[in-house]
Coordinates of N, CA and C in Angstrom, one line a residue:
M1 N -10.0 27.4 2.1 CA -10.0 26.5 3.2 C -9.3 27.5 3.7
N2 N -9.8 28.2 5.0 CA -9.1 29.4 6.0 C -8.5 28.4 7.0
I3 N -7.5 28.3 7.2 CA -6.7 27.7 8.5 C -5.5 28.4 8.9
C4 N -5.1 28.1 10.0 CA -3.8 28.6 10.6 C -3.4 27.8 11.8
F5 N -2.2 27.9 12.6 CA -1.8 27.3 13.7 C -1.6 28.1 14.7
S6 N -2.3 27.9 16.1 CA -1.7 28.4 17.3 C -0.7 27.4 17.8
I7 N 0.2 28.2 18.9 CA 1.3 27.3 19.5 C 0.8 27.0 21.1
D8 N 0.2 26.0 21.4 CA -0.3 25.7 22.7 C 0.5 25.2 23.4
A9 N 0.8 25.3 24.8 CA 1.9 24.6 25.6 C 0.6 24.0 26.7
L10 N 1.3 22.7 27.0 CA 0.8 22.0 28.2 C 1.7 21.6 29.5
S11 N 1.1 21.9 30.7 CA 1.8 21.4 31.5 C 1.8 19.8 31.7
P12 N 2.9 19.3 32.4 CA 2.8 17.9 32.9 C 1.5 17.0 32.8
S13 N 0.7 17.5 33.8 CA -0.6 16.9 34.0 C -1.7 17.4 33.0
A14 N -1.4 18.3 32.3 CA -2.3 19.0 31.3 C -3.4 19.3 32.0
A15 N -3.2 19.9 33.0 CA -3.9 21.0 33.9 C -4.2 22.2 33.5
K16 N -2.8 22.5 33.0 CA -2.8 24.2 32.6 C -2.1 24.5 31.2
A17 N -2.5 25.2 30.5 CA -2.2 25.3 29.2 C -1.7 27.0 29.2
W18 N -1.2 27.6 28.0 CA -0.5 28.6 27.5 C -0.7 28.5 26.1
R19 N -1.0 29.7 25.5 CA -1.0 30.2 24.1 C 0.1 31.2 23.7
L20 N 0.9 30.9 22.7 CA 2.1 31.8 22.1 C 1.1 33.1 21.8
L21 N 1.6 34.4 22.1 CA 1.2 35.5 21.6 C 1.9 35.9 20.3
Q22 N 1.3 37.2 19.8 CA 2.2 37.9 18.5 C 3.3 38.5 19.2
N23 N 3.1 39.1 20.4 CA 4.5 39.6 20.9 C 5.2 38.9 21.8
D24 N 5.2 37.5 21.2 CA 6.2 36.2 21.8 C 6.0 36.4 23.2
S25 N 5.1 36.9 24.0 CA 4.6 36.2 25.1 C 3.5 35.4 25.4
W26 N 3.0 35.1 26.3 CA 2.3 33.7 26.6 C 1.1 34.2 27.5
R27 N 0.1 33.7 27.1 CA -1.3 34.0 28.2 C -1.8 32.3 28.4
E28 N -2.4 32.5 29.8 CA -3.1 31.2 30.1 C -4.1 30.9 29.4
C29 N -4.6 29.8 28.6 CA -5.8 29.4 27.8 C -6.1 28.1 28.3
L30 N -7.3 27.7 27.6 CA -7.6 26.3 27.5 C -6.9 25.9 26.4
Y31 N -6.6 24.6 26.2 CA -5.9 23.9 25.5 C -7.0 23.9 23.8
A32 N -6.2 24.1 22.7 CA -7.2 24.3 21.6 C -8.7 25.1 21.8
E33 N -8.2 26.1 22.5 CA -9.5 26.9 22.5 C -9.5 27.8 21.2
P34 N -10.7 28.2 20.7 CA -10.7 29.5 19.6 C -9.6 30.3 19.8
L35 N -9.3 31.0 18.5 CA -8.4 31.9 18.7 C -9.1 33.5 19.1
Q36 N -8.3 34.0 19.8 CA -8.3 35.3 20.4 C -7.5 36.5 19.6
H37 N -7.9 37.6 19.7 CA -7.1 38.8 19.2 C -5.8 38.8 20.1
G38 N -4.6 39.0 19.1 CA -3.3 38.9 20.3 C -2.6 37.7 20.0
D39 N -3.3 36.5 19.8 CA -2.8 35.0 19.6 C -2.2 35.3 18.2
A40 N -0.8 34.4 18.4 CA 0.2 34.4 17.5 C -0.5 33.3 16.5
R41 N -0.8 33.8 15.2 CA -1.3 32.8 14.2 C -0.5 32.5 12.9
I42 N -0.1 31.4 13.1 CA 1.1 30.8 12.3 C 0.6 30.0 10.8
A43 N 0.7 30.9 9.9 CA 0.4 30.2 8.6 C 1.3 29.1 7.9
D44 N 2.4 29.7 8.2 CA 3.5 28.6 7.4 C 3.9 27.6 8.2
K45 N 3.9 26.3 7.9 CA 4.0 25.1 8.3 C 5.2 24.6 9.0
K46 N 6.2 25.1 8.2 CA 7.5 25.1 8.9 C 7.8 25.8 9.9
S47 N 7.5 27.3 9.9 CA 7.3 27.9 11.3 C 6.8 27.1 12.7
A48 N 5.5 26.5 12.2 CA 5.0 25.8 13.1 C 5.8 24.6 13.9
E49 N 6.5 24.1 12.9 CA 7.3 22.7 13.1 C 8.2 23.1 14.1
Y50 N 8.7 24.4 14.0 CA 9.8 24.7 14.8 C 9.5 24.0 16.5
W51 N 8.2 24.5 16.6 CA 7.6 24.6 17.7 C 7.1 23.0 18.5
L52 N 7.2 22.2 17.1 CA 6.4 21.0 17.7 C 7.5 20.1 18.6
N53 N 7.1 19.4 19.9 CA 7.9 18.7 20.7 C 8.8 19.4 21.2
R54 N 8.7 20.7 21.1 CA 9.9 21.5 22.0 C 9.3 21.4 23.4
R55 N 10.5 21.5 24.1 CA 10.4 21.9 25.6 C 10.5 23.2 26.1
L56 N 9.5 23.5 27.2 CA 9.5 25.2 27.4 C 9.8 25.2 28.8
K57 N 10.7 26.2 29.3 CA 11.2 26.4 30.4 C 10.4 27.6 31.0
K58 N 9.8 27.3 32.2 CA 8.8 28.6 32.6 C 9.6 29.2 34.0
D59 N 9.7 30.4 33.9 CA 10.2 31.3 35.0 C 9.5 31.8 35.9
K60 N 9.9 32.7 36.7 CA 8.9 33.0 38.1 C 8.1 33.9 37.5
K61 N 8.0 34.9 36.1 CA 7.3 35.6 35.7 C 6.2 35.0 35.0
T62 N 6.2 33.5 34.8 CA 5.1 32.9 33.9 C 5.7 33.1 32.6
A63 N 6.7 33.5 32.3 CA 7.3 33.4 30.6 C 7.7 32.1 30.3
L64 N 7.7 31.8 28.9 CA 7.8 30.5 28.7 C 8.8 30.5 27.8
A65 N 10.2 29.9 27.9 CA 11.3 30.3 27.0 C 11.8 29.0 26.5
P66 N 11.6 28.5 25.0 CA 12.0 27.5 24.2 C 13.1 26.9 24.7
Q67 N 13.3 25.8 24.5 CA 14.4 24.8 25.0 C 14.6 23.9 23.6
K68 N 15.5 22.8 24.1 CA 15.7 22.0 23.0 C 14.4 21.2 22.6
K69 N 14.3 20.4 21.2 CA 13.2 19.8 21.1 C 13.3 18.3 21.9
A70 N 12.3 17.7 22.4 CA 12.2 16.4 22.9 C 13.1 15.5 22.3
G71 N 13.9 14.6 23.1 CA 14.6 13.7 23.0 C 13.6 12.3 22.7
K72 N 14.4 11.2 22.7 CA 13.3 9.9 22.3 C 12.7 9.7 23.2
F73 N 13.1 9.9 24.9 CA 12.4 9.4 26.0 C 11.9 10.4 26.9
D74 N 12.0 11.9 26.3 CA 11.7 12.8 27.0 C 10.2 13.2 27.5
F75 N 9.4 11.9 26.9 CA 8.0 12.4 27.3 C 7.6 11.3 28.2
L76 N 8.6 10.7 28.9 CA 8.5 9.6 30.3 C 8.9 10.8 31.3
M77 N 9.2 12.0 30.8 CA 9.8 12.8 32.0 C 8.7 14.1 32.3
R78 N 8.7 14.8 33.5 CA 8.0 15.9 33.4 C 8.7 17.0 32.7
G79 N 7.8 17.6 32.2 CA 8.0 19.1 31.6 C 6.7 19.6 30.6
I80 N 7.0 20.8 30.3 CA 5.9 21.6 29.6 C 6.5 21.5 28.0
F81 N 5.7 21.0 27.1 CA 5.9 20.9 25.5 C 4.7 21.6 25.0
A82 N 5.3 22.2 23.9 CA 4.7 22.8 22.7 C 3.8 22.2 21.8
H83 N 2.7 22.5 21.3 CA 2.0 21.6 20.3 C 1.7 22.6 19.4
A84 N 1.2 22.3 18.3 CA 0.8 23.1 17.0 C -0.9 22.6 17.1
V85 N -1.5 23.7 17.2 CA -2.9 23.3 17.2 C -3.7 24.2 15.9
L86 N -4.4 23.4 15.2 CA -5.2 23.8 14.0 C -6.2 24.4 14.2
H87 N -6.3 25.7 13.5 CA -7.7 26.2 13.8 C -8.4 26.5 12.3
R88 N -9.6 26.3 12.2 CA -10.2 26.4 11.1 C -11.2 27.3 11.0
T89 N -11.5 28.3 10.1 CA -12.4 29.3 9.9 C -13.4 29.0 8.7
S90 N -13.6 27.9 8.5 CA -14.0 27.7 7.1 C -14.8 26.0 7.5
S91 N -15.4 25.6 6.6 CA -16.3 24.6 6.8 C -15.3 23.2 6.3
A92 N -15.3 22.0 7.2 CA -14.3 20.9 6.4 C -15.4 19.7 5.7
P93 N -14.6 19.6 4.5 CA -15.2 18.5 4.0 C -15.2 16.7 4.2
V94 N -16.2 16.2 3.8 CA -16.1 14.8 4.4 C -15.3 14.2 3.3
P95 N -14.3 13.4 4.0 CA -13.2 12.6 2.9 C -14.1 11.8 2.2
D96 N -13.7 11.7 1.2 CA -14.1 10.8 -0.5 C -13.6 9.3 -0.2
K97 N -14.4 8.6 -0.1 CA -14.3 7.1 -0.3 C -13.4 6.6 -1.4
H98 N -13.9 7.0 -2.8 CA -13.3 6.9 -3.8 C -12.1 7.5 -4.2
Q99 N -12.0 8.5 -3.7 CA -10.6 9.2 -3.7 C -9.4 8.4 -3.0
M100 N -10.0 7.7 -1.7 CA -9.2 7.0 -0.9 C -8.8 5.7 -1.5
Q101 N -9.7 5.2 -2.3 CA -9.4 3.9 -3.0 C -8.7 4.2 -4.1
D102 N -8.6 5.0 -4.9 CA -7.7 5.4 -5.9 C -6.3 5.7 -5.5
C103 N -6.3 6.3 -4.4 CA -5.1 6.6 -3.6 C -4.1 5.2 -3.2
Y104 N -5.0 4.4 -2.8 CA -4.4 3.1 -2.4 C -4.3 2.3 -3.8
A105 N -4.9 2.4 -4.7 CA -4.5 1.6 -5.8 C -3.5 1.9 -6.6
Q106 N -3.0 3.2 -6.5 CA -2.0 4.2 -7.2 C -0.7 3.9 -6.7
L107 N -0.6 3.2 -5.6 CA 0.6 2.5 -5.0 C 1.2 1.4 -5.2
E108 N 2.6 1.3 -5.3 CA 3.6 0.4 -5.5 C 3.8 -0.5 -4.5
P109 N 3.2 -1.7 -4.4 CA 3.7 -2.7 -3.2 C 5.1 -2.7 -3.2
G110 N 5.6 -2.9 -2.0 CA 6.9 -3.1 -1.4 C 7.8 -2.2 -1.0
T111 N 7.1 -0.6 -0.9 CA 7.6 0.4 -0.3 C 6.7 0.8 0.6
P112 N 7.2 0.9 1.9 CA 6.4 1.3 3.4 C 5.7 2.6 3.1
W113 N 4.7 2.4 2.5 CA 3.9 3.8 2.5 C 3.0 3.9 3.9
L114 N 2.9 5.4 4.0 CA 1.8 6.0 4.8 C 0.6 6.4 4.2
I115 N -0.7 5.9 4.3 CA -1.8 6.9 3.5 C -2.2 7.7 4.9
Y116 N -2.5 8.6 4.4 CA -2.9 9.9 5.3 C -4.1 10.9 4.7
L117 N -4.6 11.7 5.8 CA -5.2 12.6 5.4 C -4.7 14.1 5.4
G118 N -4.6 14.7 4.7 CA -4.2 16.0 4.7 C -5.1 17.0 5.6
V119 N -4.8 18.2 5.6 CA -5.4 19.4 6.5 C -6.8 19.6 5.3
A120 N -6.9 19.4 4.3 CA -7.8 19.6 3.2 C -8.9 18.6 2.9
G121 N -8.3 17.4 3.9 CA -9.3 16.1 3.9 C -8.9 15.3 2.6
H122 N -8.2 15.5 1.8 CA -7.8 14.4 0.8 C -6.8 13.6 1.4
F123 N -7.1 12.2 0.6 CA -6.0 11.3 0.8 C -4.8 11.5 0.3
R124 N -3.8 11.0 0.8 CA -2.3 11.2 0.1 C -1.6 10.1 0.9
A125 N -0.3 9.9 0.3 CA 0.9 9.1 0.7 C 1.9 9.2 0.7
L126 N 2.7 9.0 1.7 CA 4.2 9.5 1.4 C 5.2 8.2 1.9
D127 N 6.3 8.1 1.4 CA 7.2 6.9 1.6 C 8.0 7.2 2.7
T128 N 8.0 6.4 3.6 CA 8.4 6.5 5.0 C 9.7 6.4 4.9
N129 N 10.4 6.0 4.0 CA 11.7 5.7 3.7 C 12.4 7.1 3.1
K130 N 11.6 7.9 2.9 CA 12.1 9.1 2.4 C 11.8 10.6 3.0
I131 N 10.7 10.5 3.9 CA 9.8 11.5 4.2 C 9.5 11.2 5.8
S132 N 9.8 12.1 6.6 CA 9.6 11.7 8.3 C 8.2 12.0 8.5
I133 N 7.5 11.3 9.4 CA 6.3 11.1 9.9 C 6.3 12.1 11.1
I134 N 7.3 12.2 11.7 CA 7.3 12.7 13.3 C 7.4 14.3 12.7
S135 N 6.6 15.3 13.8 CA 6.5 16.7 13.3 C 6.3 17.4 12.0
N136 N 5.3 16.0 11.1 CA 4.8 16.6 10.0 C 3.5 17.1 10.0
L137 N 3.7 18.8 10.0 CA 2.3 19.0 9.8 C 1.2 18.8 8.9
D138 N 1.6 18.2 7.7 CA 0.8 17.5 6.4 C -0.3 16.6 7.1
I139 N 0.0 15.8 8.1 CA -0.7 14.7 8.5 C -1.7 15.2 9.4
A140 N -2.9 15.4 9.2 CA -3.8 15.4 10.0 C -4.3 13.9 10.6
V141 N -4.7 13.0 9.6 CA -4.8 11.5 10.4 C -4.2 10.8 9.5
R142 N -3.6 9.8 10.1 CA -2.9 8.9 9.7 C -3.2 7.4 10.1
G143 N -3.2 6.6 9.1 CA -3.4 5.3 9.1 C -2.0 4.4 9.4
E144 N -2.1 3.1 9.2 CA -0.8 2.3 9.4 C 0.1 2.1 8.5
I145 N 1.4 1.9 8.4 CA 2.2 1.6 7.6 C 2.3 0.4 6.7
A146 N 2.3 0.4 5.5 CA 1.9 -1.0 4.9 C 3.0 -0.6 3.7
S147 N 3.0 -2.1 3.3 CA 3.7 -2.3 1.7 C 3.3 -3.4 1.1
S148 N 2.7 -4.7 1.9 CA 2.3 -5.7 1.3 C 1.0 -5.4 0.4
E149 N 1.3 -6.0 -1.0 CA 0.1 -6.1 -2.0 C -1.3 -6.4 -1.3
D150 N -1.3 -7.1 -0.2 CA -2.7 -7.3 0.5 C -3.4 -5.9 0.9
Y151 N -2.3 -5.0 1.1 CA -2.8 -3.9 1.9 C -2.7 -2.4 0.8
I152 N -1.8 -2.8 0.1 CA -1.3 -1.6 -0.7 C -1.6 -1.9 -2.4
G153 N -1.7 -1.0 -3.3 CA -2.0 -1.3 -4.5 C -3.2 -1.9 -5.0
P154 N -3.4 -2.1 -6.4 CA -4.5 -2.4 -7.2 C -5.5 -3.6 -6.4
K155 N -4.6 -4.5 -6.0 CA -5.2 -5.9 -5.1 C -5.9 -5.8 -4.1
A156 N -5.3 -4.6 -3.3 CA -6.0 -4.2 -1.8 C -7.3 -3.9 -2.0
T157 N -7.3 -2.8 -3.2 CA -8.9 -2.1 -3.6 C -10.2 -2.9 -3.6
T158 N -9.6 -4.6 -4.2 CA -10.7 -5.4 -4.4 C -11.3 -6.1 -3.3
N159 N -10.7 -5.7 -2.0 CA -11.1 -6.2 -0.6 C -12.1 -5.3 -0.1
D160 N -13.5 -5.3 -0.7 CA -14.4 -4.4 -0.1 C -14.3 -4.3 1.4
T161 N -14.5 -5.3 2.3 CA -14.5 -5.1 3.4 C -13.4 -4.4 4.0
M162 N -12.1 -4.6 3.5 CA -11.2 -3.8 4.1 C -11.1 -2.4 4.1
M163 N -11.6 -1.9 2.5 CA -11.7 -0.9 2.2 C -12.9 -0.1 2.8
D164 N -14.1 -0.6 3.1 CA -14.9 -0.2 4.1 C -14.4 0.3 5.5
H165 N -13.8 -0.7 6.2 CA -13.3 -0.4 7.6 C -12.1 0.8 7.6
L166 N -11.3 0.6 6.6 CA -10.2 1.8 6.5 C -11.2 2.9 6.3
Y167 N -12.1 3.3 5.7 CA -12.6 4.5 5.3 C -13.4 4.7 6.4
R168 N -14.1 4.0 7.1 CA -14.8 4.4 8.5 C -13.4 4.7 9.5
Q169 N -12.5 4.2 9.5 CA -11.4 4.7 10.4 C -10.8 5.8 10.1
F170 N -10.7 6.2 8.9 CA -10.4 7.6 8.7 C -11.3 8.8 8.9
L171 N -12.8 8.1 8.5 CA -14.0 9.2 9.0 C -13.5 9.5 10.6
A172 N -13.6 8.4 11.2 CA -13.5 8.6 12.8 C -12.2 9.4 13.2
G173 N -11.3 9.0 12.2 CA -10.1 10.1 12.6 C -10.4 11.6 12.4
W174 N -10.9 11.9 11.4 CA -11.2 13.0 10.7 C -12.0 13.7 11.7
L175 N -12.9 13.2 12.3 CA -13.7 13.8 13.1 C -13.1 14.1 14.6
D176 N -12.1 13.2 14.7 CA -11.4 13.5 16.1 C -10.7 14.7 15.8
H177 N -10.0 14.8 14.8 CA -9.0 15.7 14.3 C -9.5 16.9 14.3
L178 N -11.1 17.2 13.7 CA -12.0 18.3 13.7 C -12.2 18.6 15.4
I179 N -12.7 18.0 16.1 CA -13.0 18.1 17.4 C -11.9 18.5 18.3
S180 N -10.9 18.0 18.3 CA -9.7 18.4 19.0 C -8.7 19.3 18.7
S181 N -8.7 19.6 17.4 CA -7.6 20.4 16.3 C -6.0 20.0 16.7
N182 N -6.1 18.6 16.8 CA -4.8 18.0 17.0 C -4.4 17.6 15.7
M183 N -3.1 17.4 15.5 CA -2.5 16.9 14.2 C -2.0 15.5 14.2
N184 N -1.8 14.9 13.2 CA -1.1 13.2 13.3 C -2.0 12.3 14.1
I185 N -3.3 12.4 14.1 CA -4.0 11.3 14.8 C -4.0 10.1 14.3
F186 N -3.9 9.0 15.1 CA -4.0 7.6 14.8 C -5.5 7.6 14.4
V187 N -5.8 6.5 13.4 CA -7.2 6.1 13.2 C -7.3 5.4 14.6
P188 N -8.7 4.8 14.6 CA -9.0 3.8 15.7 C -9.1 2.4 15.5
D189 N -9.2 1.6 16.4 CA -9.1 0.0 16.2 C -10.7 0.0 15.5
I190 N -10.6 -1.2 14.6 CA -11.7 -1.5 13.9 C -13.0 -1.6 14.9
E191 N -12.7 -2.5 16.0 CA -13.5 -2.8 17.1 C -14.2 -1.6 17.7
K192 N -13.8 -0.4 17.7 CA -14.3 0.9 18.0 C -15.2 1.7 17.0
L193 N -15.3 1.2 15.6 CA -15.8 1.7 15.0 C -17.6 2.1 14.9
K194 N -18.0 3.2 14.4 CA -19.7 3.3 14.3 C -20.0 3.0 12.7
D195 N -21.2 3.4 12.8 CA -21.5 3.2 11.3 C -20.9 4.4 10.2
E196 N -21.0 4.4 9.2 CA -20.3 5.1 8.5 C -21.3 6.6 8.4
S197 N -22.4 6.3 8.3 CA -23.6 7.5 8.3 C -23.5 8.5 9.6
D198 N -23.2 7.7 10.6 CA -22.8 8.3 12.0 C -21.4 9.7 11.6
Y199 N -20.7 8.9 11.2 CA -19.5 9.9 11.1 C -19.7 10.9 10.0
I200 N -20.7 10.6 8.9 CA -20.7 11.6 8.2 C -21.7 12.7 8.6
E201 N -22.6 12.3 9.2 CA -23.3 13.4 9.8 C -22.9 14.4 10.8
S202 N -21.9 13.5 11.9 CA -21.4 14.4 12.7 C -20.0 15.7 12.2
I203 N -19.6 14.8 11.0 CA -18.7 15.8 10.3 C -19.4 17.2 9.6
R204 N -20.4 16.9 9.2 CA -21.3 18.0 8.3 C -21.6 18.4 9.4
S205 N -22.0 18.3 10.6 CA -22.6 19.1 11.7 C -21.8 19.9 12.5
W206 N -20.1 19.6 12.1 CA -19.3 20.1 12.9 C -19.2 22.0 12.6
Q207 N -18.8 22.8 13.6 CA -18.8 23.7 13.4 C -17.6 24.6 13.5
H208 N -17.1 25.3 12.4 CA -15.8 25.8 12.4 C -15.8 27.2 13.4
E209 N -14.6 27.7 13.7 CA -14.1 28.8 14.5 C -14.9 30.2 13.8
P210 N -15.3 31.1 14.4 CA -15.4 32.7 13.6 C -14.4 32.8 13.4
S211 N -14.4 33.7 11.9 CA -13.3 34.3 11.5 C -12.4 35.1 12.2
L212 N -11.2 35.4 12.3 CA -10.4 36.3 12.7 C -9.3 36.8 11.7
D213 N -9.4 36.5 10.5 CA -8.8 37.2 9.3 C -7.8 35.9 9.4
S214 N -8.1 35.0 9.2 CA -7.2 33.8 9.3 C -6.5 33.7 7.6
T215 N -5.7 32.8 7.6 CA -4.9 32.8 6.2 C -5.4 31.4 5.3
E216 N -5.4 31.7 4.2 CA -6.2 30.9 3.2 C -5.1 29.8 3.0
F217 N -4.9 28.8 2.9 CA -3.7 28.0 2.2 C -4.6 27.1 1.1

């Protein structure tokens, strides 16, 4: 699996975007466009997480200087913020329903678990009491936090209707992640779902970026 991150900055209206370059300068771009030679390609997630939700200050020479990270209410204010954009130069898998069910079945009710899809398309869970969701680049697509045995654990997996809805929600979120290159995408509401076969066909038809010697995770 060949992936890396770029750092893209967006203006308050999202009308303008910039991308961090290898020499620490910035160029104007289309947000989440394919990588070009000279773009900074970040393989280390911790290095990419440094930029997440970080405010940027623009000077007269169009340079962007990193400032403090966004506070709790900063996204109500105008400003330029940095985003980590995932780039794939290899195909993406269709998430496996059986692996999703196994993931749910193995969890102990009573803990606030977040089920999510990682960048490799595998279902995983994290204990939200111990691990932060915010600025977590392990999370490509996230579901709801749940702790009840009706939603987590062996009993939950006997509810075929719920498992079907959850799987289609994650397929929809995974397709959105592939198309947008954004991270930490919420699954859509059940009422907005299409048929499972529609998502699977679209995921298999999705085209990755051409290779620029990106890094294998």
